[in-house]
Coordinates of C-alpha atoms in Angstrom, one line a residue:
X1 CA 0.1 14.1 25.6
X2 CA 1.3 10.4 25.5
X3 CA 4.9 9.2 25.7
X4 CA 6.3 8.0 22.5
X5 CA 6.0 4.6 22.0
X6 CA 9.4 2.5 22.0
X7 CA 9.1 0.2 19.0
X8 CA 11.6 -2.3 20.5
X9 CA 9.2 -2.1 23.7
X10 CA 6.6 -3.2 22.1
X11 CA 7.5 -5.8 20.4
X12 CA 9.2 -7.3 24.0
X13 CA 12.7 -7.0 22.3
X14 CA 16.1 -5.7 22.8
X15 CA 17.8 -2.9 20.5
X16 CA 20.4 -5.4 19.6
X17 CA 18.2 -7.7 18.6
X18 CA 18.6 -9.3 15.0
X19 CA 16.2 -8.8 11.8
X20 CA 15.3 -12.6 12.3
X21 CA 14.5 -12.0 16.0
X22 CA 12.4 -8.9 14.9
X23 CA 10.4 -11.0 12.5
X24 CA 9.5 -13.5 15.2
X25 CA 8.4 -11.0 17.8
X26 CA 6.4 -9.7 15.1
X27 CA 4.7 -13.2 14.2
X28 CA 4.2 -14.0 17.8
X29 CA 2.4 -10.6 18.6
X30 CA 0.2 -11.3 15.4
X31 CA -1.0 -15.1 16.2
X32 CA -1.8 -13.9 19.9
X33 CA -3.5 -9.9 18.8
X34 CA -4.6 -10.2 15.6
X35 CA -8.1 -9.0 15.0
X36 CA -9.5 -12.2 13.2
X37 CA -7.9 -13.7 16.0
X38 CA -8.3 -11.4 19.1
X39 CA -11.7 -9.7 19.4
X40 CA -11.0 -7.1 22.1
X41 CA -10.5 -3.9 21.5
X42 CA -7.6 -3.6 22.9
X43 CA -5.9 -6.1 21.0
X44 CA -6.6 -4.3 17.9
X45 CA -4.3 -1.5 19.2
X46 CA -1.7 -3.9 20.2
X47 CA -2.1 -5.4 16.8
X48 CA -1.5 -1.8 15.0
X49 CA 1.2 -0.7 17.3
X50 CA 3.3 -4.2 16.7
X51 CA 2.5 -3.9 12.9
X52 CA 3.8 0.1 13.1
X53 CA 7.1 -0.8 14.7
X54 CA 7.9 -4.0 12.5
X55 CA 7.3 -1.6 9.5
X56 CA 10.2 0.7 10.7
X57 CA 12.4 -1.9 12.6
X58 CA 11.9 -4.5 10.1
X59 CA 13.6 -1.8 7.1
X60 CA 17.7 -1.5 8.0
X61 CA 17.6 2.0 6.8
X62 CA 14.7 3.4 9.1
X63 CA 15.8 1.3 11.8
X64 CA 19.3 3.1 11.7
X65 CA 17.3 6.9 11.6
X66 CA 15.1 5.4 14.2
X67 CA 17.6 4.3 16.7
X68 CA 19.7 7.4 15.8
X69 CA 16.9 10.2 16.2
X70 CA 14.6 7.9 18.1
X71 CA 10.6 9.5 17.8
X72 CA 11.9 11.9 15.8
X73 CA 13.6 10.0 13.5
X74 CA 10.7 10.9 10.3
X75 CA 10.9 14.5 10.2
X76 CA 14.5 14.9 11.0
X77 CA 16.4 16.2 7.6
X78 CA 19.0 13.3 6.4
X79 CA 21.6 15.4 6.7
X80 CA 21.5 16.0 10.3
X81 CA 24.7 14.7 12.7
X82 CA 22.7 12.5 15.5
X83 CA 25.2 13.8 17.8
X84 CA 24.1 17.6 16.7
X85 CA 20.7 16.8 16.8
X86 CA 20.8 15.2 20.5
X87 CA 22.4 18.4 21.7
X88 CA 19.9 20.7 20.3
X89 CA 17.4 19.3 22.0
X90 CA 19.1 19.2 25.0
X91 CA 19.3 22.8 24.6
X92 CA 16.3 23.6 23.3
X93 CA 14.8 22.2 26.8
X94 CA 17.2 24.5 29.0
X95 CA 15.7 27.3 26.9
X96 CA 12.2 26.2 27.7
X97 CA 12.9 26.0 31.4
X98 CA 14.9 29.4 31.6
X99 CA 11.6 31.2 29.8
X100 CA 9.7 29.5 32.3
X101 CA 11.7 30.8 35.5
X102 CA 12.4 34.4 34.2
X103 CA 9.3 35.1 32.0
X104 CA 11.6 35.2 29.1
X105 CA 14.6 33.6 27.0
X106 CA 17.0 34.4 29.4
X107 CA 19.3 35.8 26.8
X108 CA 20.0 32.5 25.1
X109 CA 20.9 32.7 21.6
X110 CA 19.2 30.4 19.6
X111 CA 21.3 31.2 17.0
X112 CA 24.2 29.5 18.5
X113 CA 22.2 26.6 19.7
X114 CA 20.6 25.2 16.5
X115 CA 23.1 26.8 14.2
X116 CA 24.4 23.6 13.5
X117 CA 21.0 22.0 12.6
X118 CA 19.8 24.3 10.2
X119 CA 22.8 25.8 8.6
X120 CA 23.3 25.9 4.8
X121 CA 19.5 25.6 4.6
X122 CA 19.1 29.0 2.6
X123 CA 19.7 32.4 2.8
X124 CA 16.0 33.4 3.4
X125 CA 15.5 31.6 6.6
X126 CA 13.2 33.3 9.5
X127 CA 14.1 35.1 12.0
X128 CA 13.0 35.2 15.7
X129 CA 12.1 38.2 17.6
X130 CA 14.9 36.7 19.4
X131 CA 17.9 36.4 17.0
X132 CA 17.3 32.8 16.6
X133 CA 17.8 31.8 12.8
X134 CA 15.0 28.8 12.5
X135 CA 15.9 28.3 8.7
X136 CA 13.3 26.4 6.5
X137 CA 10.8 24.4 8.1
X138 CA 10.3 21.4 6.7
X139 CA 6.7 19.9 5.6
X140 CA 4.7 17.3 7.8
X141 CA 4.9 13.6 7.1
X142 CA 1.6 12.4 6.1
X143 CA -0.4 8.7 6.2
X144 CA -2.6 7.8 3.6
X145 CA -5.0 4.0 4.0
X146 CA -4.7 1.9 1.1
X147 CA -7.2 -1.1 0.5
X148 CA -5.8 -4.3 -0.9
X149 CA -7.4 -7.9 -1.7
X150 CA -5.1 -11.0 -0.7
X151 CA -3.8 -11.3 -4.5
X152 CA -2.9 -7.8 -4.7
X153 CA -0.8 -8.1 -1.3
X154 CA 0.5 -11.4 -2.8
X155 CA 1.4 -9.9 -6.0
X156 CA 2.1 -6.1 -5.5
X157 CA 0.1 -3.5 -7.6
X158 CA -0.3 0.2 -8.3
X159 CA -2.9 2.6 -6.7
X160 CA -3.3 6.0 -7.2
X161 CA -4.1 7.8 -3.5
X162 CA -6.1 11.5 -3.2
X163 CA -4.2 13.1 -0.4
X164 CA -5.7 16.2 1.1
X165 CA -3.7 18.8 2.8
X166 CA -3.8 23.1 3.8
X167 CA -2.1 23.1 -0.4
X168 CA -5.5 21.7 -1.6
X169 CA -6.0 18.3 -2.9
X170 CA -3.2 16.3 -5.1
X171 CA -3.0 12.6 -6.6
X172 CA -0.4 10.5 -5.6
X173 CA 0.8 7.4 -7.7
X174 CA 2.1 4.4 -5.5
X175 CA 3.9 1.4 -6.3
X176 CA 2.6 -1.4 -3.8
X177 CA 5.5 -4.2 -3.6
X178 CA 4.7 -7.7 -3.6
X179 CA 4.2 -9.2 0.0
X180 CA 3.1 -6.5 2.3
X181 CA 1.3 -7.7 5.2
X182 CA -1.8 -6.0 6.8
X183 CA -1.1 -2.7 8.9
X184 CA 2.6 -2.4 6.9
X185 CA 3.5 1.3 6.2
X186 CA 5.3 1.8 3.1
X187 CA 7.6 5.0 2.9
X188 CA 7.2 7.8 0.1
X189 CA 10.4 10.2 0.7
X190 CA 9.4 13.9 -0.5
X191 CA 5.5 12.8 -1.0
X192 CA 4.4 14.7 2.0
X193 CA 3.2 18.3 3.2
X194 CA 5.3 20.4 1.3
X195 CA 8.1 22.9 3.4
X196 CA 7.7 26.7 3.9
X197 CA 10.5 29.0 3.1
X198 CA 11.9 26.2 0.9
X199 CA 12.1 23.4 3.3
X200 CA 11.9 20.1 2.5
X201 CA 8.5 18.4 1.6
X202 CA 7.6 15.8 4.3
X203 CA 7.3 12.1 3.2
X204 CA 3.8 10.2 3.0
X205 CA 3.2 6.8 4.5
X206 CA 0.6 5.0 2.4
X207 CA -0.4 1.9 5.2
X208 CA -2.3 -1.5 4.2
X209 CA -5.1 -2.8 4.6
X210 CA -5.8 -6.2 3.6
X211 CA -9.4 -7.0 3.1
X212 CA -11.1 -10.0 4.5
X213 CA -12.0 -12.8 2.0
X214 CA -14.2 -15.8 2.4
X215 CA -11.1 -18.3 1.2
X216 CA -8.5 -16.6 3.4
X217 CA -7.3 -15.4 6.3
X218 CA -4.5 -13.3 6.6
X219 CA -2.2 -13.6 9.8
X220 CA 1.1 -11.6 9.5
X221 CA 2.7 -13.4 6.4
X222 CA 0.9 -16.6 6.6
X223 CA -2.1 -17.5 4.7
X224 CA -4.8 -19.8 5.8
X225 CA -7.2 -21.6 4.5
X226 CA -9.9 -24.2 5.1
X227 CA -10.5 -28.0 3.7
X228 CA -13.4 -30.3 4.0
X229 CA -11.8 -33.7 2.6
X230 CA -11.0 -35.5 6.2
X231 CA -11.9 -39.1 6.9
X232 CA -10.5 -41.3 3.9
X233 CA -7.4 -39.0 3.3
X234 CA -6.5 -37.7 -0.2
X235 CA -4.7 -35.0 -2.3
X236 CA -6.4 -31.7 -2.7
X237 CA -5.3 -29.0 -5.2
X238 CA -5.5 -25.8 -3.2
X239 CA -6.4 -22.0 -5.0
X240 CA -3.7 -20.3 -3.6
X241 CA -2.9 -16.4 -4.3
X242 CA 0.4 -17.4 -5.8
X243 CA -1.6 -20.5 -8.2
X244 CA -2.7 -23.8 -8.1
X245 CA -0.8 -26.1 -4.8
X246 CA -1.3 -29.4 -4.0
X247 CA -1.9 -30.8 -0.3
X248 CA -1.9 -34.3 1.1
X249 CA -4.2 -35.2 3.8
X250 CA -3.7 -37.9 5.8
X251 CA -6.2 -40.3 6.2
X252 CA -8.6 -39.6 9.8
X253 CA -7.8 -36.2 10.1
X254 CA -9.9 -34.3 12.6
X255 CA -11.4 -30.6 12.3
X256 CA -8.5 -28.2 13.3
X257 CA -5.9 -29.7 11.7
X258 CA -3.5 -28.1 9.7
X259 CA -1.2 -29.1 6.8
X260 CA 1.7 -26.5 6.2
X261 CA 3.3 -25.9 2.6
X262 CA 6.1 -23.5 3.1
X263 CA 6.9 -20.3 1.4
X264 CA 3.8 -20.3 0.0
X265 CA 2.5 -17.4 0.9
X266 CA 3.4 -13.8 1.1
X267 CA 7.1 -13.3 0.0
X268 CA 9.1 -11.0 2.3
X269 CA 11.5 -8.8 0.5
X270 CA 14.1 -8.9 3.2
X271 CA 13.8 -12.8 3.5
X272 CA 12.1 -15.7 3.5
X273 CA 8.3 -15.8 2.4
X274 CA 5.1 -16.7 4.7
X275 CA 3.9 -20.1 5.1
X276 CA 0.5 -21.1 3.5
X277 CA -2.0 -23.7 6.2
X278 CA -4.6 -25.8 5.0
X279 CA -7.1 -26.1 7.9
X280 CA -9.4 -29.5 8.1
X281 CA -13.0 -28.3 8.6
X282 CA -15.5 -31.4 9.4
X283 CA -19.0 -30.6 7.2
X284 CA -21.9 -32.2 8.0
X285 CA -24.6 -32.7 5.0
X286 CA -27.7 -30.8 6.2
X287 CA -29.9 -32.7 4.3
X288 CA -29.4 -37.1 4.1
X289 CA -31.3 -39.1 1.7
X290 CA -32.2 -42.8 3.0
X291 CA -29.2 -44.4 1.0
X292 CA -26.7 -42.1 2.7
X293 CA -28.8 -42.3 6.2
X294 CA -28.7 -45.9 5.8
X295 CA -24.8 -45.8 5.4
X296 CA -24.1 -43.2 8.5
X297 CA -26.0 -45.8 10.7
X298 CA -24.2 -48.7 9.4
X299 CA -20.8 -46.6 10.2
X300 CA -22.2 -46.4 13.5
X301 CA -22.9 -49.7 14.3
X302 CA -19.4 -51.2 13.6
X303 CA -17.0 -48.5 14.3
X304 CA -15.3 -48.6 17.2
X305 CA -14.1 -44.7 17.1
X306 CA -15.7 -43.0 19.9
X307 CA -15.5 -39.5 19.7
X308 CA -15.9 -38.5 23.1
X309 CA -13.0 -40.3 24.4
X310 CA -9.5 -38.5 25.2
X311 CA -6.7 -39.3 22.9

Protein backbone atom coordinates (compact mmCIF):
# COMPACT_ATOMS: atom_id res chain seq x y z
CA UNK A 1 0.00 0.00 0.00
CA UNK A 2 1.34 3.59 -0.74
CA UNK A 3 2.39 6.10 1.90
CA UNK A 4 0.06 8.89 2.38
CA UNK A 5 0.79 11.70 0.52
CA UNK A 6 1.98 14.92 2.51
CA UNK A 7 -0.03 17.82 1.06
CA UNK A 8 2.50 20.39 2.19
CA UNK A 9 5.11 18.01 0.29
CA UNK A 10 3.65 18.29 -2.59
CA UNK A 11 3.08 21.46 -3.10
CA UNK A 12 7.24 22.08 -2.21
CA UNK A 13 5.96 24.04 0.99
CA UNK A 14 6.53 24.29 4.64
CA UNK A 15 3.61 23.65 7.31
CA UNK A 16 4.06 27.24 8.39
CA UNK A 17 3.59 28.50 5.30
CA UNK A 18 0.84 31.30 4.79
CA UNK A 19 -2.62 31.01 2.80
CA UNK A 20 -0.97 33.53 0.24
CA UNK A 21 2.14 31.23 -0.08
CA UNK A 22 -0.21 28.17 -0.44
CA UNK A 23 -2.02 29.93 -3.34
CA UNK A 24 1.23 30.54 -5.21
CA UNK A 25 2.59 27.09 -4.88
CA UNK A 26 -0.67 26.08 -6.15
CA UNK A 27 -0.50 28.47 -9.32
CA UNK A 28 3.06 27.55 -9.96
CA UNK A 29 2.34 23.68 -9.99
CA UNK A 30 -0.70 24.44 -12.31
CA UNK A 31 1.22 26.71 -15.18
CA UNK A 32 4.15 23.95 -15.11
CA UNK A 33 1.44 20.39 -14.79
CA UNK A 34 -1.52 21.35 -16.07
CA UNK A 35 -2.99 18.98 -18.56
CA UNK A 36 -3.81 21.63 -21.37
CA UNK A 37 -0.38 22.55 -20.55
CA UNK A 38 1.59 19.30 -19.69
CA UNK A 39 0.84 16.33 -21.88
CA UNK A 40 2.46 13.50 -19.98
CA UNK A 41 0.88 11.34 -18.04
CA UNK A 42 2.52 11.91 -15.31
CA UNK A 43 1.80 15.40 -15.02
CA UNK A 44 -1.71 14.75 -14.93
CA UNK A 45 -1.18 13.13 -11.52
CA UNK A 46 0.96 15.77 -10.35
CA UNK A 47 -1.73 18.17 -11.53
CA UNK A 48 -4.58 16.11 -9.35
CA UNK A 49 -2.46 15.64 -6.36
CA UNK A 50 -1.51 19.62 -6.20
CA UNK A 51 -5.23 20.37 -6.97
CA UNK A 52 -6.26 17.72 -3.89
CA UNK A 53 -4.01 19.33 -1.36
CA UNK A 54 -4.76 23.11 -2.23
CA UNK A 55 -8.53 21.99 -1.78
CA UNK A 56 -7.78 21.01 1.96
CA UNK A 57 -4.78 23.35 2.69
CA UNK A 58 -6.27 26.21 0.99
CA UNK A 59 -9.72 25.93 3.60
CA UNK A 60 -8.42 27.15 7.42
CA UNK A 61 -10.82 24.67 8.89
CA UNK A 62 -9.58 21.44 7.11
CA UNK A 63 -6.22 22.60 7.20
CA UNK A 64 -6.38 22.78 11.08
CA UNK A 65 -8.05 18.84 11.13
CA UNK A 66 -5.50 18.12 8.59
CA UNK A 67 -2.38 19.17 10.38
CA UNK A 68 -4.04 17.94 13.71
CA UNK A 69 -5.02 14.24 12.55
CA UNK A 70 -2.79 14.40 9.46
CA UNK A 71 -4.22 11.41 6.66
CA UNK A 72 -6.73 10.81 8.88
CA UNK A 73 -7.95 13.98 9.40
CA UNK A 74 -11.63 13.03 7.13
CA UNK A 75 -12.92 10.31 9.05
CA UNK A 76 -11.84 11.31 12.38
CA UNK A 77 -15.18 12.35 14.58
CA UNK A 78 -14.92 16.37 15.38
CA UNK A 79 -14.99 15.69 18.72
CA UNK A 80 -11.86 13.79 19.03
CA UNK A 81 -8.75 15.38 21.37
CA UNK A 82 -5.70 15.26 18.67
CA UNK A 83 -3.60 14.42 21.59
CA UNK A 84 -6.11 11.24 22.37
CA UNK A 85 -6.22 10.32 18.99
CA UNK A 86 -2.21 10.33 18.48
CA UNK A 87 -1.98 8.05 21.42
CA UNK A 88 -4.46 5.62 20.29
CA UNK A 89 -2.75 4.89 17.51
CA UNK A 90 0.32 4.63 19.06
CA UNK A 91 -1.31 1.98 20.93
CA UNK A 92 -3.13 0.48 18.57
CA UNK A 93 0.38 -0.40 16.74
CA UNK A 94 1.89 -1.95 20.01
CA UNK A 95 -1.18 -4.12 19.97
CA UNK A 96 -0.62 -5.15 16.41
CA UNK A 97 3.00 -6.03 17.08
CA UNK A 98 2.36 -7.95 20.40
CA UNK A 99 -0.42 -10.24 18.25
CA UNK A 100 2.21 -10.67 15.88
CA UNK A 101 4.96 -12.01 18.48
CA UNK A 102 2.59 -14.08 20.70
CA UNK A 103 -0.08 -15.30 18.17
CA UNK A 104 -2.52 -13.24 20.19
CA UNK A 105 -3.43 -9.75 21.98
CA UNK A 106 -1.20 -10.21 24.53
CA UNK A 107 -3.79 -9.40 27.16
CA UNK A 108 -4.10 -5.76 26.10
CA UNK A 109 -7.30 -4.22 26.84
CA UNK A 110 -8.54 -2.36 24.15
CA UNK A 111 -10.94 -1.08 26.32
CA UNK A 112 -8.56 0.99 28.17
CA UNK A 113 -6.72 2.01 25.07
CA UNK A 114 -9.41 3.62 22.83
CA UNK A 115 -11.76 4.28 25.70
CA UNK A 116 -11.13 7.71 25.32
CA UNK A 117 -11.85 7.87 21.50
CA UNK A 118 -15.08 6.36 21.41
CA UNK A 119 -16.61 7.12 24.78
CA UNK A 120 -20.13 8.62 25.09
CA UNK A 121 -20.74 7.23 21.54
CA UNK A 122 -23.85 5.10 22.77
CA UNK A 123 -24.76 2.46 24.91
CA UNK A 124 -25.11 -0.22 22.14
CA UNK A 125 -21.57 -0.14 21.00
CA UNK A 126 -19.76 -3.67 19.89
CA UNK A 127 -17.97 -5.67 21.61
CA UNK A 128 -14.72 -7.59 20.77
CA UNK A 129 -14.16 -11.14 21.51
CA UNK A 130 -11.55 -9.34 23.40
CA UNK A 131 -13.22 -6.92 25.77
CA UNK A 132 -12.49 -4.09 23.51
CA UNK A 133 -15.51 -1.58 23.33
CA UNK A 134 -15.18 -0.36 19.43
CA UNK A 135 -18.39 1.92 19.85
CA UNK A 136 -20.17 3.08 16.54
CA UNK A 137 -18.35 3.04 13.44
CA UNK A 138 -18.67 5.74 11.52
CA UNK A 139 -19.70 5.71 7.62
CA UNK A 140 -16.99 6.10 4.79
CA UNK A 141 -16.35 9.46 3.18
CA UNK A 142 -17.30 9.33 -0.39
CA UNK A 143 -16.24 11.41 -3.88
CA UNK A 144 -18.63 12.10 -6.31
CA UNK A 145 -17.30 13.93 -10.19
CA UNK A 146 -19.21 16.88 -11.11
CA UNK A 147 -19.10 18.42 -14.74
CA UNK A 148 -19.12 22.12 -15.05
CA UNK A 149 -18.84 24.64 -18.13
CA UNK A 150 -16.45 27.89 -17.53
CA UNK A 151 -19.65 30.04 -16.73
CA UNK A 152 -20.93 27.69 -14.30
CA UNK A 153 -17.43 27.60 -12.40
CA UNK A 154 -17.52 31.45 -12.91
CA UNK A 155 -20.87 31.82 -11.48
CA UNK A 156 -21.63 28.89 -9.11
CA UNK A 157 -24.70 26.63 -9.68
CA UNK A 158 -26.74 23.73 -8.36
CA UNK A 159 -26.42 20.08 -9.45
CA UNK A 160 -28.15 17.28 -8.25
CA UNK A 161 -25.43 14.05 -7.91
CA UNK A 162 -26.69 10.11 -7.92
CA UNK A 163 -24.40 8.55 -5.35
CA UNK A 164 -24.30 4.83 -5.20
CA UNK A 165 -23.37 3.05 -2.12
CA UNK A 166 -23.94 -0.87 -0.14
CA UNK A 167 -27.59 1.36 1.18
CA UNK A 168 -28.66 1.48 -2.54
CA UNK A 169 -28.79 4.49 -4.62
CA UNK A 170 -29.74 8.12 -3.21
CA UNK A 171 -29.84 11.88 -4.84
CA UNK A 172 -27.81 14.30 -3.49
CA UNK A 173 -28.51 18.19 -4.00
CA UNK A 174 -25.23 20.34 -4.18
CA UNK A 175 -24.64 23.86 -3.99
CA UNK A 176 -21.60 24.65 -6.37
CA UNK A 177 -20.00 28.11 -5.14
CA UNK A 178 -18.88 30.62 -7.44
CA UNK A 179 -15.14 30.30 -8.45
CA UNK A 180 -14.08 26.79 -8.09
CA UNK A 181 -11.24 25.83 -10.06
CA UNK A 182 -10.81 22.48 -11.93
CA UNK A 183 -9.81 19.32 -9.77
CA UNK A 184 -11.33 21.53 -6.41
CA UNK A 185 -13.08 19.16 -3.90
CA UNK A 186 -15.87 20.70 -2.19
CA UNK A 187 -16.83 19.22 1.29
CA UNK A 188 -20.51 17.80 2.19
CA UNK A 189 -20.31 17.03 6.13
CA UNK A 190 -22.86 14.09 6.98
CA UNK A 191 -23.48 13.35 3.01
CA UNK A 192 -21.53 10.32 3.04
CA UNK A 193 -21.84 6.38 3.74
CA UNK A 194 -24.06 6.34 6.45
CA UNK A 195 -22.53 4.77 10.17
CA UNK A 196 -23.44 1.30 11.61
CA UNK A 197 -24.62 0.99 15.23
CA UNK A 198 -25.44 4.73 15.03
CA UNK A 199 -22.24 6.16 14.03
CA UNK A 200 -21.92 9.09 12.18
CA UNK A 201 -22.62 9.28 8.32
CA UNK A 202 -19.34 9.97 6.51
CA UNK A 203 -19.10 13.21 4.46
CA UNK A 204 -19.12 13.29 0.43
CA UNK A 205 -16.63 15.20 -1.70
CA UNK A 206 -18.30 16.24 -4.91
CA UNK A 207 -14.76 17.31 -7.11
CA UNK A 208 -14.79 19.50 -10.40
CA UNK A 209 -14.35 19.20 -13.49
CA UNK A 210 -14.21 21.99 -15.75
CA UNK A 211 -14.92 21.19 -19.26
CA UNK A 212 -12.80 22.32 -22.15
CA UNK A 213 -14.29 25.16 -24.40
CA UNK A 214 -13.17 26.46 -27.69
CA UNK A 215 -13.02 30.34 -26.23
CA UNK A 216 -11.16 29.26 -23.02
CA UNK A 217 -8.72 27.74 -21.29
CA UNK A 218 -8.85 27.23 -17.79
CA UNK A 219 -5.41 27.33 -15.82
CA UNK A 220 -5.93 27.28 -11.91
CA UNK A 221 -7.91 30.66 -11.53
CA UNK A 222 -6.86 32.31 -14.60
CA UNK A 223 -8.79 32.48 -17.76
CA UNK A 224 -7.33 32.66 -21.19
CA UNK A 225 -8.21 33.51 -24.16
CA UNK A 226 -7.14 34.22 -27.75
CA UNK A 227 -7.22 37.54 -30.08
CA UNK A 228 -6.60 37.96 -33.77
CA UNK A 229 -6.47 41.97 -33.99
CA UNK A 230 -2.39 42.47 -34.00
CA UNK A 231 -0.63 44.77 -36.44
CA UNK A 232 -2.46 48.27 -36.42
CA UNK A 233 -3.35 48.01 -32.62
CA UNK A 234 -6.91 48.71 -31.35
CA UNK A 235 -9.54 48.01 -28.55
CA UNK A 236 -11.31 44.77 -28.52
CA UNK A 237 -14.42 44.04 -26.35
CA UNK A 238 -13.74 40.60 -24.96
CA UNK A 239 -16.81 37.74 -24.04
CA UNK A 240 -15.71 37.06 -20.84
CA UNK A 241 -17.56 34.55 -18.27
CA UNK A 242 -18.20 37.46 -15.91
CA UNK A 243 -19.57 39.89 -19.21
CA UNK A 244 -18.49 42.06 -21.81
CA UNK A 245 -14.40 43.52 -21.05
CA UNK A 246 -12.61 45.69 -22.98
CA UNK A 247 -8.73 45.15 -24.04
CA UNK A 248 -6.23 47.54 -25.58
CA UNK A 249 -3.77 46.20 -28.00
CA UNK A 250 -0.90 47.83 -28.71
CA UNK A 251 -0.07 48.50 -32.02
CA UNK A 252 2.70 45.52 -33.66
CA UNK A 253 1.89 43.05 -31.34
CA UNK A 254 3.31 39.64 -32.16
CA UNK A 255 1.50 36.10 -31.79
CA UNK A 256 2.04 34.98 -28.08
CA UNK A 257 1.41 38.05 -26.54
CA UNK A 258 -0.61 38.55 -23.80
CA UNK A 259 -2.69 41.50 -22.27
CA UNK A 260 -3.74 40.90 -18.56
CA UNK A 261 -7.08 42.45 -17.02
CA UNK A 262 -6.96 41.61 -13.37
CA UNK A 263 -9.57 39.99 -11.28
CA UNK A 264 -11.33 39.19 -14.04
CA UNK A 265 -11.65 35.85 -13.80
CA UNK A 266 -12.60 33.22 -11.30
CA UNK A 267 -13.23 34.92 -7.87
CA UNK A 268 -11.68 33.16 -4.92
CA UNK A 269 -13.71 33.10 -1.80
CA UNK A 270 -10.83 33.31 0.52
CA UNK A 271 -9.22 36.21 -1.58
CA UNK A 272 -8.55 37.81 -4.39
CA UNK A 273 -10.01 36.64 -7.88
CA UNK A 274 -8.06 35.04 -11.05
CA UNK A 275 -6.68 37.09 -13.68
CA UNK A 276 -8.25 36.97 -17.13
CA UNK A 277 -5.18 36.99 -20.51
CA UNK A 278 -5.93 37.94 -23.81
CA UNK A 279 -3.57 35.96 -26.04
CA UNK A 280 -2.52 37.59 -29.67
CA UNK A 281 -2.91 34.80 -32.26
CA UNK A 282 -1.54 35.90 -35.88
CA UNK A 283 -4.25 34.53 -38.73
CA UNK A 284 -3.36 34.21 -42.01
CA UNK A 285 -6.38 34.47 -44.69
CA UNK A 286 -6.42 31.12 -46.50
CA UNK A 287 -7.82 32.42 -49.36
CA UNK A 288 -6.40 36.28 -51.08
CA UNK A 289 -8.20 37.91 -53.73
CA UNK A 290 -5.87 40.01 -56.26
CA UNK A 291 -6.72 43.47 -54.49
CA UNK A 292 -5.53 42.04 -51.08
CA UNK A 293 -2.57 39.94 -52.91
CA UNK A 294 -1.64 43.04 -54.50
CA UNK A 295 -1.47 44.92 -51.08
CA UNK A 296 0.54 42.00 -49.10
CA UNK A 297 3.27 42.41 -51.87
CA UNK A 298 3.28 46.05 -51.72
CA UNK A 299 3.75 45.55 -47.70
CA UNK A 300 6.57 43.52 -48.64
CA UNK A 301 8.37 45.67 -50.80
CA UNK A 302 8.72 48.63 -48.49
CA UNK A 303 8.77 47.26 -45.08
CA UNK A 304 11.75 47.02 -43.46
CA UNK A 305 10.43 44.48 -40.56
CA UNK A 306 12.26 41.35 -41.07
CA UNK A 307 10.88 38.60 -39.27
CA UNK A 308 13.62 36.39 -38.98
CA UNK A 309 15.89 38.69 -37.28
CA UNK A 310 16.52 38.50 -33.31
CA UNK A 311 15.04 41.27 -31.33
Amino acid sequence: MAPPRDFYAGLGGPRTASQDEIQRAYRRLARRYHPDVNKSPEAEERFKDASEAYSVLSDPEQRRRYDAFGPDFRRVPEDVDPETWARARTGAGRARAGAGAAGGFGGIDFEDLFGDVFAGRGAGARRTPYGGGWGPTPGADQEAQVELSVAEAYRGTRRQLTISGPEGTRTVEVNIPAGVTDGQRIHLAGQGGHGTDGGPSGDLYPVVSIRPDERYRVEGRAIFLRLREAALGTTVPLETPGGEARVKIPTGSSSGRRSRLRGRSLPNQRGAPGDLFAEIQTVVPPHLTDEERRLFERLAAVSTFDPRERR
